mmCIF file of C-alpha atoms in Angstrom:
data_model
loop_
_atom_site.group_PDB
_atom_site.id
_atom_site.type_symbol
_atom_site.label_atom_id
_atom_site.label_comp_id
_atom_site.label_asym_id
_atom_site.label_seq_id
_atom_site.Cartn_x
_atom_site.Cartn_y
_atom_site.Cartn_z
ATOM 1 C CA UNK F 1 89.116 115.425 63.110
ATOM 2 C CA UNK F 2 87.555 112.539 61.778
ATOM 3 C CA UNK F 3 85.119 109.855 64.847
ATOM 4 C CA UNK F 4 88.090 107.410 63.660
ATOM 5 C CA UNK F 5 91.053 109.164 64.045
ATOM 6 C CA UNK F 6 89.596 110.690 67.393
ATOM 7 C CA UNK F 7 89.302 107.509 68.955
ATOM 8 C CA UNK F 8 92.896 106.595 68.027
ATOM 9 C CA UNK F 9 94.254 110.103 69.884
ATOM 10 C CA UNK F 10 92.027 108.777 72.504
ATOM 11 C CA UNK F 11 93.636 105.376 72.787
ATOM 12 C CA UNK F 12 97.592 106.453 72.068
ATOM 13 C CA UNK F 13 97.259 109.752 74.065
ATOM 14 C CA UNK F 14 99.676 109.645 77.720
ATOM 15 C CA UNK F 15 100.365 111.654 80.546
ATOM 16 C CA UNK F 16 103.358 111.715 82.594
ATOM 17 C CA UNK F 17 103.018 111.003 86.101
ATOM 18 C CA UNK F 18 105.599 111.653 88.942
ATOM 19 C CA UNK F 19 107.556 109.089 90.448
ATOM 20 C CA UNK F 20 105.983 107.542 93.662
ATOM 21 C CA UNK F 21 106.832 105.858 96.668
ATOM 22 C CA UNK F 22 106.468 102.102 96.883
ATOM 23 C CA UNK F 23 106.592 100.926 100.326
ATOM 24 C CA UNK F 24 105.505 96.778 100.271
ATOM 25 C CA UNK F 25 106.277 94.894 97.283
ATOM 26 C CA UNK F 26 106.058 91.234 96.640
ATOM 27 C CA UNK F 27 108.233 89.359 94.001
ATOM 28 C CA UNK F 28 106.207 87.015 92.096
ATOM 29 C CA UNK F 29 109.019 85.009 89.254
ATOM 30 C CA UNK F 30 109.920 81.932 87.704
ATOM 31 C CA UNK F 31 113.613 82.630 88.747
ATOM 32 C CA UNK F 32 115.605 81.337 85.342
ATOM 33 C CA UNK F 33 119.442 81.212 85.760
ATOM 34 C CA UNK F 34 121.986 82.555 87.864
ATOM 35 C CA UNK F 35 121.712 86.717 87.466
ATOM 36 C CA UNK F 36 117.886 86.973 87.633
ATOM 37 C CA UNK F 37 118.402 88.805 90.802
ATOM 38 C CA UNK F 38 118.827 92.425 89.484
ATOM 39 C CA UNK F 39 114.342 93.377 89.998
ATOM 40 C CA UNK F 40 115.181 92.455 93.949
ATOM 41 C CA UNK F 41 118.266 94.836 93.884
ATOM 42 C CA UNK F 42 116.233 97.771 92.079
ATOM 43 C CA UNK F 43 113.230 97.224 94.841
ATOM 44 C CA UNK F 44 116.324 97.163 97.416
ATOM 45 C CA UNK F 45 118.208 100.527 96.329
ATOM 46 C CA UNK F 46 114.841 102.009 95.805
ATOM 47 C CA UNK F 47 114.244 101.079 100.089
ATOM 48 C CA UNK F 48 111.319 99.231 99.050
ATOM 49 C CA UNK F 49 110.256 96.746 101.605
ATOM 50 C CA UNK F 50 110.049 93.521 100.167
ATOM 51 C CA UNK F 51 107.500 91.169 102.151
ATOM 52 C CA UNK F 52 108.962 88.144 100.241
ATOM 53 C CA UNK F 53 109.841 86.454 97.457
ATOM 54 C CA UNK F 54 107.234 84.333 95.780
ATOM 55 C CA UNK F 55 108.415 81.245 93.073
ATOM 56 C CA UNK F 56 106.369 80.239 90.385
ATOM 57 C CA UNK F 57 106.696 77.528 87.643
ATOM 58 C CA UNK F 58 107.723 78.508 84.661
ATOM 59 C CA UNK F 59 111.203 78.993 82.863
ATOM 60 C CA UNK F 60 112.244 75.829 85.070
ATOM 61 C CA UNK F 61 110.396 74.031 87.439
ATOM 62 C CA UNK F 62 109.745 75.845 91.164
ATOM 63 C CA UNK F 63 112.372 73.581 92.943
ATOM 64 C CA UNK F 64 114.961 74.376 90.725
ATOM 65 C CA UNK F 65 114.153 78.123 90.896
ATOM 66 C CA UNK F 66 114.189 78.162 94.291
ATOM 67 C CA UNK F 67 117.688 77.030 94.663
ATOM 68 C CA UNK F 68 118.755 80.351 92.798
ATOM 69 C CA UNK F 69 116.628 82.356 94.954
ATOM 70 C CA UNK F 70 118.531 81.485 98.291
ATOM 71 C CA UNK F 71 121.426 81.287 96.750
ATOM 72 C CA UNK F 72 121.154 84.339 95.912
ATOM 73 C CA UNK F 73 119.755 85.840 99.178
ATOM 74 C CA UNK F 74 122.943 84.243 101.052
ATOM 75 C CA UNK F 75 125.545 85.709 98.684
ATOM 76 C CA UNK F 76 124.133 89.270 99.226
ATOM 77 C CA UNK F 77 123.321 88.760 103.588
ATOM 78 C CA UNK F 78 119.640 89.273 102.022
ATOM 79 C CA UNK F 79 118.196 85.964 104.011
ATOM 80 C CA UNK F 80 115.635 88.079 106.002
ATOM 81 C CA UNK F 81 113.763 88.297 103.012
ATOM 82 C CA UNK F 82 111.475 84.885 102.846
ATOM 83 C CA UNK F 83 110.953 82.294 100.280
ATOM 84 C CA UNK F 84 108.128 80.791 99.304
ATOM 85 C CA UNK F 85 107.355 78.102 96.635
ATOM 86 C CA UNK F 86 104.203 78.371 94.745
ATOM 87 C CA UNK F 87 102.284 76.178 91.826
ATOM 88 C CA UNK F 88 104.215 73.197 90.554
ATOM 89 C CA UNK F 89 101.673 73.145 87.249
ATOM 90 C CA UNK F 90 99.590 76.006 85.530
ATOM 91 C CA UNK F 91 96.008 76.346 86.113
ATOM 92 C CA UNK F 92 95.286 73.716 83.159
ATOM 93 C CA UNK F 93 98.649 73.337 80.476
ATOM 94 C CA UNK F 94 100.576 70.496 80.771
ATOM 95 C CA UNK F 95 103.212 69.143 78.202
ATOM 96 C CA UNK F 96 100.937 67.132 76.564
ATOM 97 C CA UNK F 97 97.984 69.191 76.378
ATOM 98 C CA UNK F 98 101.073 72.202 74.687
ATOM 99 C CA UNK F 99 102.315 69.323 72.290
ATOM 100 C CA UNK F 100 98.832 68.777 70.965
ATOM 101 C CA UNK F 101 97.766 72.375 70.213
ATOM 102 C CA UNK F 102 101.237 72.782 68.656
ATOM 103 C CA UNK F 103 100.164 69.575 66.307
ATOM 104 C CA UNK F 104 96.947 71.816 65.251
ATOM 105 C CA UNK F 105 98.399 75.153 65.362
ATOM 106 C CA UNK F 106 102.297 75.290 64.867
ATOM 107 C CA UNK F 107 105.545 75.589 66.980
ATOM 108 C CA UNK F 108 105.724 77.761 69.971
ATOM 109 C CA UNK F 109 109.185 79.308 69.936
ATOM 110 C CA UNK F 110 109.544 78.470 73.332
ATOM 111 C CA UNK F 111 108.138 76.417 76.298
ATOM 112 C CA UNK F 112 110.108 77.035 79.523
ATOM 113 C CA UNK F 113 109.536 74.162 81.784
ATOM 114 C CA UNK F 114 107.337 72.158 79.058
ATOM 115 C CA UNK F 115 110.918 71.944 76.475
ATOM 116 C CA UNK F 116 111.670 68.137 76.347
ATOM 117 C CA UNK F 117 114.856 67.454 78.572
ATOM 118 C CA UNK F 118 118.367 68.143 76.985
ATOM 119 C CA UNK F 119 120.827 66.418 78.975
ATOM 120 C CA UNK F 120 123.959 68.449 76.552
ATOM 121 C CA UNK F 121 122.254 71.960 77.349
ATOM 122 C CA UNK F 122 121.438 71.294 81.351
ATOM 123 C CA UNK F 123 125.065 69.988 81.079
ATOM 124 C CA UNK F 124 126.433 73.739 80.338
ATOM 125 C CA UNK F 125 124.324 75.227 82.762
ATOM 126 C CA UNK F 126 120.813 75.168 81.760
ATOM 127 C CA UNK F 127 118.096 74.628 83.963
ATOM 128 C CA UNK F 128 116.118 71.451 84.148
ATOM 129 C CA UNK F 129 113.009 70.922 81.663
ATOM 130 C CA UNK F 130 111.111 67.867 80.636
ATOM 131 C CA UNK F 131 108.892 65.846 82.838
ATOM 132 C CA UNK F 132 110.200 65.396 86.073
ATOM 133 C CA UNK F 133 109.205 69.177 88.439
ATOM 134 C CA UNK F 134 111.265 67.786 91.035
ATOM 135 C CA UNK F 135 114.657 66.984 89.546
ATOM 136 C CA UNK F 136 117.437 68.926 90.127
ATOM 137 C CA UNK F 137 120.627 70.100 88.033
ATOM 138 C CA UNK F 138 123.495 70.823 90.013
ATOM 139 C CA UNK F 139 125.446 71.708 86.479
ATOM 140 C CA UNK F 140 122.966 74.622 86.440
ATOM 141 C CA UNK F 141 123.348 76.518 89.987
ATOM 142 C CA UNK F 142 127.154 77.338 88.858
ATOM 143 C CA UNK F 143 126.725 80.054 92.262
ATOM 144 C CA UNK F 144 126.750 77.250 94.912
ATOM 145 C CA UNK F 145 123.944 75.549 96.656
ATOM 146 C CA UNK F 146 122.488 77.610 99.353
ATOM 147 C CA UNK F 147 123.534 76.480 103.032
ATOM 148 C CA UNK F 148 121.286 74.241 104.442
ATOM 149 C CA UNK F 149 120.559 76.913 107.267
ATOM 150 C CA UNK F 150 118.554 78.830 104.196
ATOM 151 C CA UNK F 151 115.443 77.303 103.498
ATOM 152 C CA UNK F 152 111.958 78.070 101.674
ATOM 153 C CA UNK F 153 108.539 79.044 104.028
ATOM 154 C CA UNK F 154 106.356 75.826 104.543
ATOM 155 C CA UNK F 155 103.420 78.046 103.458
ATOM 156 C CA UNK F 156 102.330 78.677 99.887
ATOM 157 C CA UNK F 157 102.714 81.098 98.034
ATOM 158 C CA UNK F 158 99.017 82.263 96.863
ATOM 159 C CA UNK F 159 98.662 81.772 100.306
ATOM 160 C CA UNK F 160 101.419 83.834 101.178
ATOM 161 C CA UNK F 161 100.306 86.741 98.878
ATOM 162 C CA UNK F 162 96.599 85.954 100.402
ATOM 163 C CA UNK F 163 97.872 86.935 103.855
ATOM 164 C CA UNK F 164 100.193 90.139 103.614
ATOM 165 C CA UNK F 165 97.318 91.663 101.203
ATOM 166 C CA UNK F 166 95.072 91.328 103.914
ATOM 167 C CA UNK F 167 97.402 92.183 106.710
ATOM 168 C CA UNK F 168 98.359 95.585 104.590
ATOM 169 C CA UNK F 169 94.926 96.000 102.245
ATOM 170 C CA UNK F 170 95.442 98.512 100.008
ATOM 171 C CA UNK F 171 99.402 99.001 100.785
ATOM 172 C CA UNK F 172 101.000 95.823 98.771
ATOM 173 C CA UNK F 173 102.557 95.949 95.318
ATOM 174 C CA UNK F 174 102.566 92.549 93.385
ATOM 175 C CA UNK F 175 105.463 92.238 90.704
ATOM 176 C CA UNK F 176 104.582 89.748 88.520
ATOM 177 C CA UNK F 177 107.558 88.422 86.422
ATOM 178 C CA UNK F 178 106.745 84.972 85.756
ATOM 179 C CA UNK F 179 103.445 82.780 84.636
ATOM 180 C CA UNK F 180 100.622 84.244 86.529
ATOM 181 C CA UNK F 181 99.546 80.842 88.250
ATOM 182 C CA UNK F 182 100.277 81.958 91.929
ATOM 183 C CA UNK F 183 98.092 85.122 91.591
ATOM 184 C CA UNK F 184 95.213 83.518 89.645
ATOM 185 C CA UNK F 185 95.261 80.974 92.964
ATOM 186 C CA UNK F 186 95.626 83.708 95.320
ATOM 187 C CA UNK F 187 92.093 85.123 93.594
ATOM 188 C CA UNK F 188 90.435 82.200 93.093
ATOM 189 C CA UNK F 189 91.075 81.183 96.695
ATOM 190 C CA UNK F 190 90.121 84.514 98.612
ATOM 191 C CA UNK F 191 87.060 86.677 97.136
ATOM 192 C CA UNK F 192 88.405 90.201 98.276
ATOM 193 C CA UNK F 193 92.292 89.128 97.476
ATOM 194 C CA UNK F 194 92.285 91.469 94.877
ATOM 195 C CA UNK F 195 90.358 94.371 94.965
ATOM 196 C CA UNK F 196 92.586 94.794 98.470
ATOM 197 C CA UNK F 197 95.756 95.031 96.494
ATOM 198 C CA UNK F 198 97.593 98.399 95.791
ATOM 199 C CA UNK F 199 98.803 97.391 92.489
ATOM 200 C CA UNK F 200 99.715 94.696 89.974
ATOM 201 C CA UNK F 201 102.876 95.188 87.267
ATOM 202 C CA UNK F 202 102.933 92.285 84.742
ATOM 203 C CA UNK F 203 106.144 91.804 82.625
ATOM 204 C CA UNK F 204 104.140 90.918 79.636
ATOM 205 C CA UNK F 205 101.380 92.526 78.048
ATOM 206 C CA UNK F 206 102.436 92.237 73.666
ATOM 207 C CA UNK F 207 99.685 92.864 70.809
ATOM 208 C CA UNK F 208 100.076 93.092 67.846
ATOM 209 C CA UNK F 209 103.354 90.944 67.073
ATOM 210 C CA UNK F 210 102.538 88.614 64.479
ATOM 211 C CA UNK F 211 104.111 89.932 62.070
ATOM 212 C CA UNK F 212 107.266 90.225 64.195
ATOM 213 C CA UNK F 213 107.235 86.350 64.965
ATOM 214 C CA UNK F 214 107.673 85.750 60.851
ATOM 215 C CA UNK F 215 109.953 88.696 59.775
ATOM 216 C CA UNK F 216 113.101 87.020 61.211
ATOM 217 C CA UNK F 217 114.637 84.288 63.190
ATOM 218 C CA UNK F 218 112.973 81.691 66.079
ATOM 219 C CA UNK F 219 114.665 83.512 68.643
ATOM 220 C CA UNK F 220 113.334 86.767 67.150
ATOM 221 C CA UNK F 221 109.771 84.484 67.207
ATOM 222 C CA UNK F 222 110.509 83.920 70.541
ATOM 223 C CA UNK F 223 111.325 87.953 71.957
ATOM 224 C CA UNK F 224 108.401 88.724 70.516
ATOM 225 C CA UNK F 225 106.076 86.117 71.532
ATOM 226 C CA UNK F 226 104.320 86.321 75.279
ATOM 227 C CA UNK F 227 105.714 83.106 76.854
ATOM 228 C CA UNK F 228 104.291 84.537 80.153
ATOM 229 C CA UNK F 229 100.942 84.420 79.404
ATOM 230 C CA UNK F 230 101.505 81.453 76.863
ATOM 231 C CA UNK F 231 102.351 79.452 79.564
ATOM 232 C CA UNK F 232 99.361 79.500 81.800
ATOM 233 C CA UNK F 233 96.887 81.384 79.827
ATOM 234 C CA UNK F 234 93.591 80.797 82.382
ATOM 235 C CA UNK F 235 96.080 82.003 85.488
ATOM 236 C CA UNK F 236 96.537 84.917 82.656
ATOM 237 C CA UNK F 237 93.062 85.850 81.913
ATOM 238 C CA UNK F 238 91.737 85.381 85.462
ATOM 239 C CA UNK F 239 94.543 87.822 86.613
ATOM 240 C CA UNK F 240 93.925 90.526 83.810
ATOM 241 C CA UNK F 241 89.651 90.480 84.243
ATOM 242 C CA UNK F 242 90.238 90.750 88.141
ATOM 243 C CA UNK F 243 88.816 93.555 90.322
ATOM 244 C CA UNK F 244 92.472 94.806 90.773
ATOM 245 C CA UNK F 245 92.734 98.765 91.438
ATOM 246 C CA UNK F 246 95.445 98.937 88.818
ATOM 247 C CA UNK F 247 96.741 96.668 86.547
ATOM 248 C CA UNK F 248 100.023 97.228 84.383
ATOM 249 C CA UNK F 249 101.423 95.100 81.655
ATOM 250 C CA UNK F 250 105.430 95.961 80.740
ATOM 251 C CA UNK F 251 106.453 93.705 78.425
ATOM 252 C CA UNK F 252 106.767 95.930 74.907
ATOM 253 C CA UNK F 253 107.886 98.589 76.852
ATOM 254 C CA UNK F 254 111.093 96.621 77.964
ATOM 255 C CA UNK F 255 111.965 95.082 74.313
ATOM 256 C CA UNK F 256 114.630 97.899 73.841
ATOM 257 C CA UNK F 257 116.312 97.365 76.982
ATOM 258 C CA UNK F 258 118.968 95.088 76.107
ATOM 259 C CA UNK F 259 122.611 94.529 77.989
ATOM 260 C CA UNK F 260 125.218 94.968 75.411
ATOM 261 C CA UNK F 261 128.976 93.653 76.274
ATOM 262 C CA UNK F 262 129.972 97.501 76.529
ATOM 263 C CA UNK F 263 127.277 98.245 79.087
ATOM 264 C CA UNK F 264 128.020 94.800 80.791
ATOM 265 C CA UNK F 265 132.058 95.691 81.241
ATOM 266 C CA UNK F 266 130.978 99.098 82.524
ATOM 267 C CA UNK F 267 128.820 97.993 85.228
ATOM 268 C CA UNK F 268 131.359 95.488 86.263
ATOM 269 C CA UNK F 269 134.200 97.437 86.955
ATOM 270 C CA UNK F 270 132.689 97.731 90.469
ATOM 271 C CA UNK F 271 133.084 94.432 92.174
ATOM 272 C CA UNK F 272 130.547 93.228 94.470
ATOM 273 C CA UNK F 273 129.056 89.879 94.766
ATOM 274 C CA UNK F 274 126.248 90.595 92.073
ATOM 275 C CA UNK F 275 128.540 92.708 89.562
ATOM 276 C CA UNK F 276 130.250 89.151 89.304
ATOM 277 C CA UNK F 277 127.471 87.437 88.975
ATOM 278 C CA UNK F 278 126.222 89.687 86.256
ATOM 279 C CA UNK F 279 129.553 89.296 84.484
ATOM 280 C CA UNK F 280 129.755 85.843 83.962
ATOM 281 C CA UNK F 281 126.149 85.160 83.957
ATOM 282 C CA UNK F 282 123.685 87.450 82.415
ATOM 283 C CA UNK F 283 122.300 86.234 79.512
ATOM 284 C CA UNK F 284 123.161 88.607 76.326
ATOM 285 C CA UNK F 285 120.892 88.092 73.892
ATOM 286 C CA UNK F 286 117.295 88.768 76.029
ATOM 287 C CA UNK F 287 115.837 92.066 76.685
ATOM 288 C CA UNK F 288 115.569 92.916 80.134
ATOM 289 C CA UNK F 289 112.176 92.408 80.683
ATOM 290 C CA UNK F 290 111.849 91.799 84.235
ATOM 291 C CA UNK F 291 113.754 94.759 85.258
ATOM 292 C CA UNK F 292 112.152 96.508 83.443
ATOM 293 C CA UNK F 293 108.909 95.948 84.694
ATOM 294 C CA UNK F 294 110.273 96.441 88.490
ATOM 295 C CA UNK F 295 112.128 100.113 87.175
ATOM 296 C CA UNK F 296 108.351 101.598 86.178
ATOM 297 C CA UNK F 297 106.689 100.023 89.580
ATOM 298 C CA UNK F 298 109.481 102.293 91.057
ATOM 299 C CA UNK F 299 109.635 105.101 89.160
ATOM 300 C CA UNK F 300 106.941 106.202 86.680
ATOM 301 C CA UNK F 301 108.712 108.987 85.171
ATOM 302 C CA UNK F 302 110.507 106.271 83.490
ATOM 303 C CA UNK F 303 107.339 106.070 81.271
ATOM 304 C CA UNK F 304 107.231 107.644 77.969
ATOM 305 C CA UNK F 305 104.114 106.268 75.958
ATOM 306 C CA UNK F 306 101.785 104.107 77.560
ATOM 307 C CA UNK F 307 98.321 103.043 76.628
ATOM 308 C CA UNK F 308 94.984 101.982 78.180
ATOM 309 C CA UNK F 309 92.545 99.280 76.646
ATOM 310 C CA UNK F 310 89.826 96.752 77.558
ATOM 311 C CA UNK F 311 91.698 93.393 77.543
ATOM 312 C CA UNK F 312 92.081 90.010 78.270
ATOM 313 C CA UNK F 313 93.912 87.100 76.921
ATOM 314 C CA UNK F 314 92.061 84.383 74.164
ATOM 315 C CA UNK F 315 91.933 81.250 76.419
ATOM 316 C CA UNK F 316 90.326 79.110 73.824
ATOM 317 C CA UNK F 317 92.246 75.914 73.522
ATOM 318 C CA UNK F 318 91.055 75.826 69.744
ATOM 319 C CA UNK F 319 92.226 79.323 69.223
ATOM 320 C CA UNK F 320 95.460 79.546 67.063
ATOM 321 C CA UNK F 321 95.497 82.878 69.267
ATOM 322 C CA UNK F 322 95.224 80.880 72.418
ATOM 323 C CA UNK F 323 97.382 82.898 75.374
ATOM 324 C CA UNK F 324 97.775 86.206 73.494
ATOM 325 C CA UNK F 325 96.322 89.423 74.622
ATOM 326 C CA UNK F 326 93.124 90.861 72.777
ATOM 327 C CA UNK F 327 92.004 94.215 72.925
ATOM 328 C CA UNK F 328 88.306 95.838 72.151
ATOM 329 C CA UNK F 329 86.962 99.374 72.024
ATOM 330 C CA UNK F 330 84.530 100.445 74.286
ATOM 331 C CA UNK F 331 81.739 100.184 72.274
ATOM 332 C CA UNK F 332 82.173 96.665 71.053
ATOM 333 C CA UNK F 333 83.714 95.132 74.453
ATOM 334 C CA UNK F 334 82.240 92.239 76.427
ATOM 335 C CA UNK F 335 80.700 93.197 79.799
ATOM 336 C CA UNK F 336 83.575 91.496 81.496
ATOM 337 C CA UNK F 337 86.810 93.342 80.909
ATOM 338 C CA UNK F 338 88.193 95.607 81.864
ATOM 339 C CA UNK F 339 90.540 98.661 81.296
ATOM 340 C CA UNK F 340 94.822 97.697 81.851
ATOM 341 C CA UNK F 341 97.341 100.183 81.181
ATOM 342 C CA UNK F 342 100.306 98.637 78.702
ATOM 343 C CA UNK F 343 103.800 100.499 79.185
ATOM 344 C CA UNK F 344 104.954 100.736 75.195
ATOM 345 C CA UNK F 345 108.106 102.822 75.949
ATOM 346 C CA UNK F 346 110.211 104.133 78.419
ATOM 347 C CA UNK F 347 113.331 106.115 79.304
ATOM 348 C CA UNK F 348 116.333 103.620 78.572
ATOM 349 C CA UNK F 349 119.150 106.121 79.299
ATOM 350 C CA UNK F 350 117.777 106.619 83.054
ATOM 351 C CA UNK F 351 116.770 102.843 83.068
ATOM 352 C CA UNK F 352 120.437 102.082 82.490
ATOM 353 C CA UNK F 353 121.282 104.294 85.329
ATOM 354 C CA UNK F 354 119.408 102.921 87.356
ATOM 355 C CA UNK F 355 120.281 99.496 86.818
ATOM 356 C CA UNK F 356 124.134 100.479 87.286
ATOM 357 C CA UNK F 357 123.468 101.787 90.214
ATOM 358 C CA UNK F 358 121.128 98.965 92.476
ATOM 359 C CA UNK F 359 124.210 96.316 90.948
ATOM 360 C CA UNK F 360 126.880 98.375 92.446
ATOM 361 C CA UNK F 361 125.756 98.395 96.016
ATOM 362 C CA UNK F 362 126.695 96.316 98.836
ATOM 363 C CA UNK F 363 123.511 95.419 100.625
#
């Protein structure tokens, strides 16, 4: 075996671990739409505890977000679980400084939050975008307005994730599911935050995918583009070169895991609050990246290839790379990084199952 070809069984080579038990979890997401709710019912069936749910800018703006959240919450008697808003902005992106690199270096398929308001798309149920963080769309909560009983924590968020890490060091599982700017805070504001962490999972995490973004359509552009980490690349970087015990990126793993209308109608023969939801909600066309991401934290038998590399993401604003993941060699890495493990497959059929079942439930 050729040096070359040994370093590439090196890099590609896997093994299975068993399913564990995770006890703590906190929900990091830019909630987007009305069915994003299906991670917090996977933790639930799997009798995680979940410490809370933190929001994060992203998709929409936090306010917005955290409308679905409670909403959500109330419909399923879920209100013990607590709310907390987190970063309005990212670390340093703002529309303007996005429309500018686009000027030098191209369209970005999408921009969440930084998409210029569209009064005819927030009209059919679209959440807000544009330059306002703390208007509101009523059009776009079609589940109801959460009591007025239900209300976020006055704490925030990095804050939030600050404290239970240190009041359960080494015990607490971050899921990360939207722009990483409420974990980047929660470092840069408390020196041990990290390293006293159980575990991170990222839904992100692509390389490689250029060539994906130009073989087919914008929205194909877009499922294959990192909007994640595009979205608040420093929070990104600062997050992925952090003294973490583990760090996971999902997000090529979950690109097969797609709802299909078949799937949809089968899982929604069983009516429960959520079911319904699902049914007249759930976006089609996406891959189901965030549950995804929660179903490995669960259960890593559901990994089938996975990969570990030295990383971290090109935060050079000059960069037409800038918020995409790089990866080095041992040999040829900067002192700084270090190794995160990148899910590239998984078991769909038990995914699936798995799914079906957390949806099902009355909680």
């Amino acid at each position: 075996m050729s040096a070359f070809c040994y370093l590439i069984f090196c890099f590609l080579i896997f093994v299975p671990t068993p399913t564990k038990t995770t006890d703590k979890v906190i929900v990091d997401n830019d909630w987007s739409g009305s069915a994003s709710f299906i991670p917090v019912l996977l933790l639930l069936d799997a009798a995680a505890e979940i410490l809370g749910i933190t929001v994060v800018v992203g998709v929409s703006w936090v306010d917005q977000e955290t409308l679905h959240v409670l909403r959500f919450l109330e419909l399923g008697n879920l209100t013990k679980i607590p709310v907390y808003k987190g970063a309005t902005y990212p670390l340093l992106n703002t529309p303007f400084r996005t429309n500018t690199w686009e000027i030098m270096h191209g369209k970005i398929p999408y921009k969440g939050a930084f998409e210029e308001k569209n009064v005819t798309a927030e009209a059919e149920g679209t959440d807000p975008t544009g330059g306002n963080p703390t208007r509101i769309v009523l059009s776009a909560l079609p589940e109801g307005l959460p009591t007025t009983t239900t209300t976020a924590q006055d704490m925030h968020a990095a804050n939030f994730l600050i404290e239970q890490v240190h009041t359960y060091p080494n015990q607490v599982s971050i899921l990360a599911l939207g722009p990483l700017t409420n974990i980047a805070l929660a470092i840069k504001l408390n020196s041990t935050f990290a390293s006293n962490v159980k575990e991170i999972f990222v839904q992100a995490g692509f390389f490689d995918r250029n060539l994906a973004q130009v073989t087919g359509s914008v929205l194909q552009a877009n499922l294959n583009s990192d909007f994640n980490l595009l979205f608040d690349p420093e929070a990104a970087s600062i997050v992925l070169t952090a003294d973490f015990p583990s760090i996971v990126l999902v997000g090529r793993g979950a690109q097969v895991a797609t709802f299909n209308s078949s799937y949809i109608d089968n899982i929604t023969s069983i009516v429960t609050p959520y079911t319904t939801l699902i049914a007249k909600y759930y976006p089609r066309k996406f891959p189901m990246w965030d549950e995804a991401a929660t179903a490995v934290l669960i259960h890593s038998n559901l990994i089938t290839n996975a990969v570990s590399a030295l990383a971290d993401i090109d935060i050079a604003y000059s960069s037409p790379s800038y918020g995409t993941v790089h990866l080095w060699q041992k040999l040829l890495a900067p002192v700084y990084v270090r190794n995160v493990s990148f899910i590239q497959a998984i078991d769909t059929t038990e995914f699936f199952n798995l799914v079906r079942q957390a949806v099902q439930k009355n909680y």
